[in-house]
Amino acid sequence: MKINSRSDLDFMERIQQEVTAHRGASRSDETYYAAKLAEVWHRAEQTPAYASLGTFSPRALLDLRATSKDDLKARPLDFLRVPVDAGLKYYQTTGTTGLPTPTPRTAQDMIANTVSVAEAWRPLLADGGHRALILLPSDIVPVADLMVGVCEFLGVPHVKAYPYTTGISDWDRIIGLWEVFRPTVLFVAPGVLLEFSQVIKRRGLLDRLRPSVELLMLLGEVSTPELRAMAGQWWNARAYDASYGSTESGTLAACCAQDRLHLLRGANYFEIADGDGIVPADPGREGRLVVTPLNNDARPLLRLDMGDEVSLTDGCPCGATAPVVTVHGRGSDGTEIKGSRVRTRDLEGIVYANSDVMGYLIEVDQDGTWARLLLERDPGTDREAEPAKNALVQRHTDERLGFRWDEVRFVNRLPVTTKSGGSQKSWKRSNFRVVDEVVPA
Ligand SMILES: [Zn+2]
């Protein structure tokens, strides 16, 4: 995290004070939000997308229609206050549409997001004598830099390795590094964790590498509770769904020690879009999350409709009063398999439920009438048990998703694209294969 001036330092301290003071509900919030929203409104006025805003008032915000993600993705440059070559950092998202969104970030963007996330994770990471290995698939998206910034801010020794940079940090190199550095925390994309776990299980190294590991912080893509339970069991570590957000919005929620995602209220103004319009983000509400990030500088956004269906609750056993958000995904999410709409999280809930599958690939025919599920076997498991596992997967698919696979089969290895995680956010690209000719089982 770059700080090379007194004004950056003052800004960092101001954000730190804001995010800690406004993390839970408090009486001073209304004044706080009014002031912060006026600032972001003023920055937004400087972009083509929000050029005709008019004067800010809390009422004017309530009258403003939401900004859709589709609109943002269709004309990303119109939302920039800072030209692409004038931010301190330049990133690109890998959107599900395949079109990258240009994402410059100023020093203030970086400082604010880093401090907001770091303060949320302070109870988990600071003072624990931790050492972090940042094992993420790409550096063109901002998440690895963000984790570096969080570690720097909290004083956690860290190293980053991008395991898909062929010939540089391949698995051998990472294993060598591991034995010297002995990481206690892994910041890792779920797909990368599956691939790495598979590699070291195959080599019989899991018992040797796992003793130092205490926390698995999964991020960069969706991870299901079943996948986290499975990975946590392999590694004998606590596995967390570390954060929720997007490259466009910045980080919106961060996990607590109870593996629940708390809204980052000090850095964002949250609302919920439901049948009644856009309403305050109070616990008990369900609908689409609408966010106005309070510190976005290069790309200020007002009432961004995240498109994700969420529900908000309170009373987390960790004691934090910020609402807990459960993200259900997009209403339009999912891919049709044999006439049923299937979402990643629902299928992975079935596939990973028994903690013995290293990955999966769905094969479908051109017409969508035939579908086979290939499961990558855990190298250490008993093959005799596989027919019973297949039958269980069939039964759960039938009960929960409303169809049966034409075949469920265990294989030794799946294409590495099924693990490439954050660099291939599109489920259709990473975990589906259309086959021309169906080979009968
Ligand atoms: Zn909590």
PDB file of N, CA and C in Angstrom, residues 119-125 130 214-217 228 237-242 254-262 316-320 324:
ATOM      1  N   GLU A 119      -8.915  -3.805   8.816  1.00  0.00           N
ATOM      2  CA  GLU A 119      -9.508  -3.601  10.145  1.00  0.00           C
ATOM      3  C   GLU A 119     -10.552  -4.683  10.451  1.00  0.00           C
ATOM      4  N   ALA A 120     -11.260  -5.137   9.413  1.00  0.00           N
ATOM      5  CA  ALA A 120     -12.255  -6.201   9.627  1.00  0.00           C
ATOM      6  C   ALA A 120     -11.563  -7.506  10.020  1.00  0.00           C
ATOM      7  N   TRP A 121     -10.401  -7.762   9.462  1.00  0.00           N
ATOM      8  CA  TRP A 121      -9.693  -9.023   9.729  1.00  0.00           C
ATOM      9  C   TRP A 121      -8.704  -8.926  10.884  1.00  0.00           C
ATOM     10  N   ARG A 122      -8.563  -7.756  11.449  1.00  0.00           N
ATOM     11  CA  ARG A 122      -7.567  -7.595  12.520  1.00  0.00           C
ATOM     12  C   ARG A 122      -7.696  -8.675  13.597  1.00  0.00           C
ATOM     13  N   PRO A 123      -8.949  -8.962  14.088  1.00  0.00           N
ATOM     14  CA  PRO A 123      -9.061  -9.992  15.140  1.00  0.00           C
ATOM     15  C   PRO A 123      -8.575 -11.369  14.674  1.00  0.00           C
ATOM     16  N   LEU A 124      -8.699 -11.654  13.379  1.00  0.00           N
ATOM     17  CA  LEU A 124      -8.276 -12.965  12.878  1.00  0.00           C
ATOM     18  C   LEU A 124      -6.776 -13.055  12.660  1.00  0.00           C
ATOM     19  N   LEU A 125      -6.190 -11.946  12.190  1.00  0.00           N
ATOM     20  CA  LEU A 125      -4.831 -12.030  11.640  1.00  0.00           C
ATOM     21  C   LEU A 125      -3.752 -11.355  12.476  1.00  0.00           C
ATOM     22  N   HIS A 130       1.222 -14.785  12.725  1.00  0.00           N
ATOM     23  CA  HIS A 130       0.949 -15.422  11.434  1.00  0.00           C
ATOM     24  C   HIS A 130       2.003 -15.102  10.375  1.00  0.00           C
ATOM     25  N   GLU A 214      -2.982 -22.790   9.733  1.00  0.00           N
ATOM     26  CA  GLU A 214      -4.102 -22.612  10.659  1.00  0.00           C
ATOM     27  C   GLU A 214      -5.343 -22.063   9.960  1.00  0.00           C
ATOM     28  N   LEU A 215      -5.149 -21.171   8.996  1.00  0.00           N
ATOM     29  CA  LEU A 215      -6.291 -20.510   8.356  1.00  0.00           C
ATOM     30  C   LEU A 215      -6.212 -20.612   6.838  1.00  0.00           C
ATOM     31  N   LEU A 216      -7.343 -20.972   6.238  1.00  0.00           N
ATOM     32  CA  LEU A 216      -7.455 -20.938   4.777  1.00  0.00           C
ATOM     33  C   LEU A 216      -8.443 -19.826   4.440  1.00  0.00           C
ATOM     34  N   MET A 217      -7.954 -18.764   3.833  1.00  0.00           N
ATOM     35  CA  MET A 217      -8.817 -17.630   3.481  1.00  0.00           C
ATOM     36  C   MET A 217      -9.123 -17.744   1.992  1.00  0.00           C
ATOM     37  N   ARG A 228     -15.474 -25.602   1.698  1.00  0.00           N
ATOM     38  CA  ARG A 228     -14.647 -25.123   2.815  1.00  0.00           C
ATOM     39  C   ARG A 228     -14.486 -26.202   3.877  1.00  0.00           C
ATOM     40  N   ALA A 237      -7.388 -27.249   9.246  1.00  0.00           N
ATOM     41  CA  ALA A 237      -7.320 -25.796   9.430  1.00  0.00           C
ATOM     42  C   ALA A 237      -8.727 -25.228   9.343  1.00  0.00           C
ATOM     43  N   ARG A 238      -8.901 -23.993   9.791  1.00  0.00           N
ATOM     44  CA  ARG A 238     -10.199 -23.334   9.641  1.00  0.00           C
ATOM     45  C   ARG A 238     -10.256 -22.682   8.258  1.00  0.00           C
ATOM     46  N   ALA A 239     -11.306 -22.972   7.517  1.00  0.00           N
ATOM     47  CA  ALA A 239     -11.428 -22.429   6.160  1.00  0.00           C
ATOM     48  C   ALA A 239     -12.550 -21.393   6.132  1.00  0.00           C
ATOM     49  N   TYR A 240     -12.240 -20.216   5.594  1.00  0.00           N
ATOM     50  CA  TYR A 240     -13.200 -19.117   5.570  1.00  0.00           C
ATOM     51  C   TYR A 240     -13.524 -18.669   4.154  1.00  0.00           C
ATOM     52  N   ASP A 241     -14.768 -18.272   3.952  1.00  0.00           N
ATOM     53  CA  ASP A 241     -15.139 -17.500   2.771  1.00  0.00           C
ATOM     54  C   ASP A 241     -14.718 -16.074   3.130  1.00  0.00           C
ATOM     55  N   ALA A 242     -13.559 -15.643   2.623  1.00  0.00           N
ATOM     56  CA  ALA A 242     -12.869 -14.500   3.225  1.00  0.00           C
ATOM     57  C   ALA A 242     -13.551 -13.157   2.979  1.00  0.00           C
ATOM     58  N   ALA A 254     -16.531  -8.792   4.797  1.00  0.00           N
ATOM     59  CA  ALA A 254     -15.350  -9.581   5.158  1.00  0.00           C
ATOM     60  C   ALA A 254     -15.730 -10.551   6.265  1.00  0.00           C
ATOM     61  N   CYS A 255     -15.049 -11.693   6.297  1.00  0.00           N
ATOM     62  CA  CYS A 255     -15.447 -12.745   7.239  1.00  0.00           C
ATOM     63  C   CYS A 255     -14.979 -12.442   8.653  1.00  0.00           C
ATOM     64  N   CYS A 256     -15.710 -13.041   9.613  1.00  0.00           N
ATOM     65  CA  CYS A 256     -15.302 -12.999  11.011  1.00  0.00           C
ATOM     66  C   CYS A 256     -14.838 -14.400  11.396  1.00  0.00           C
ATOM     67  N   ALA A 257     -14.449 -14.581  12.639  1.00  0.00           N
ATOM     68  CA  ALA A 257     -13.937 -15.875  13.090  1.00  0.00           C
ATOM     69  C   ALA A 257     -14.993 -16.978  13.013  1.00  0.00           C
ATOM     70  N   GLN A 258     -16.277 -16.606  12.855  1.00  0.00           N
ATOM     71  CA  GLN A 258     -17.344 -17.602  12.738  1.00  0.00           C
ATOM     72  C   GLN A 258     -17.662 -17.947  11.282  1.00  0.00           C
ATOM     73  N   ASP A 259     -16.786 -17.557  10.359  1.00  0.00           N
ATOM     74  CA  ASP A 259     -16.999 -17.776   8.925  1.00  0.00           C
ATOM     75  C   ASP A 259     -18.321 -17.183   8.436  1.00  0.00           C
ATOM     76  N   ARG A 260     -18.612 -15.974   8.907  1.00  0.00           N
ATOM     77  CA  ARG A 260     -19.767 -15.261   8.339  1.00  0.00           C
ATOM     78  C   ARG A 260     -19.260 -13.951   7.776  1.00  0.00           C
ATOM     79  N   LEU A 261     -19.928 -13.494   6.739  1.00  0.00           N
ATOM     80  CA  LEU A 261     -19.513 -12.258   6.069  1.00  0.00           C
ATOM     81  C   LEU A 261     -20.279 -11.075   6.650  1.00  0.00           C
ATOM     82  N   HIS A 262     -19.547 -10.155   7.271  1.00  0.00           N
ATOM     83  CA  HIS A 262     -20.172  -8.948   7.806  1.00  0.00           C
ATOM     84  C   HIS A 262     -20.019  -7.799   6.815  1.00  0.00           C
ATOM     85  N   CYS A 316     -24.746 -12.480  15.021  1.00  0.00           N
ATOM     86  CA  CYS A 316     -23.627 -13.408  14.816  1.00  0.00           C
ATOM     87  C   CYS A 316     -22.951 -13.689  16.159  1.00  0.00           C
ATOM     88  N   PRO A 317     -22.620 -14.965  16.410  1.00  0.00           N
ATOM     89  CA  PRO A 317     -21.981 -15.299  17.697  1.00  0.00           C
ATOM     90  C   PRO A 317     -20.642 -14.601  17.931  1.00  0.00           C
ATOM     91  N   CYS A 318     -20.036 -14.038  16.885  1.00  0.00           N
ATOM     92  CA  CYS A 318     -18.756 -13.340  17.090  1.00  0.00           C
ATOM     93  C   CYS A 318     -18.948 -12.043  17.860  1.00  0.00           C
ATOM     94  N   GLY A 319     -20.196 -11.559  17.930  1.00  0.00           N
ATOM     95  CA  GLY A 319     -20.476 -10.349  18.696  1.00  0.00           C
ATOM     96  C   GLY A 319     -20.498  -9.067  17.874  1.00  0.00           C
ATOM     97  N   ALA A 320     -20.031  -9.121  16.619  1.00  0.00           N
ATOM     98  CA  ALA A 320     -20.053  -7.915  15.786  1.00  0.00           C
ATOM     99  C   ALA A 320     -21.498  -7.551  15.453  1.00  0.00           C
ATOM    100  N   VAL A 324     -24.871  -9.537   8.936  1.00  0.00           N
ATOM    101  CA  VAL A 324     -24.236 -10.636   8.202  1.00  0.00           C
ATOM    102  C   VAL A 324     -24.950 -10.773   6.868  1.00  0.00           C
TER     103      VAL A 324
END
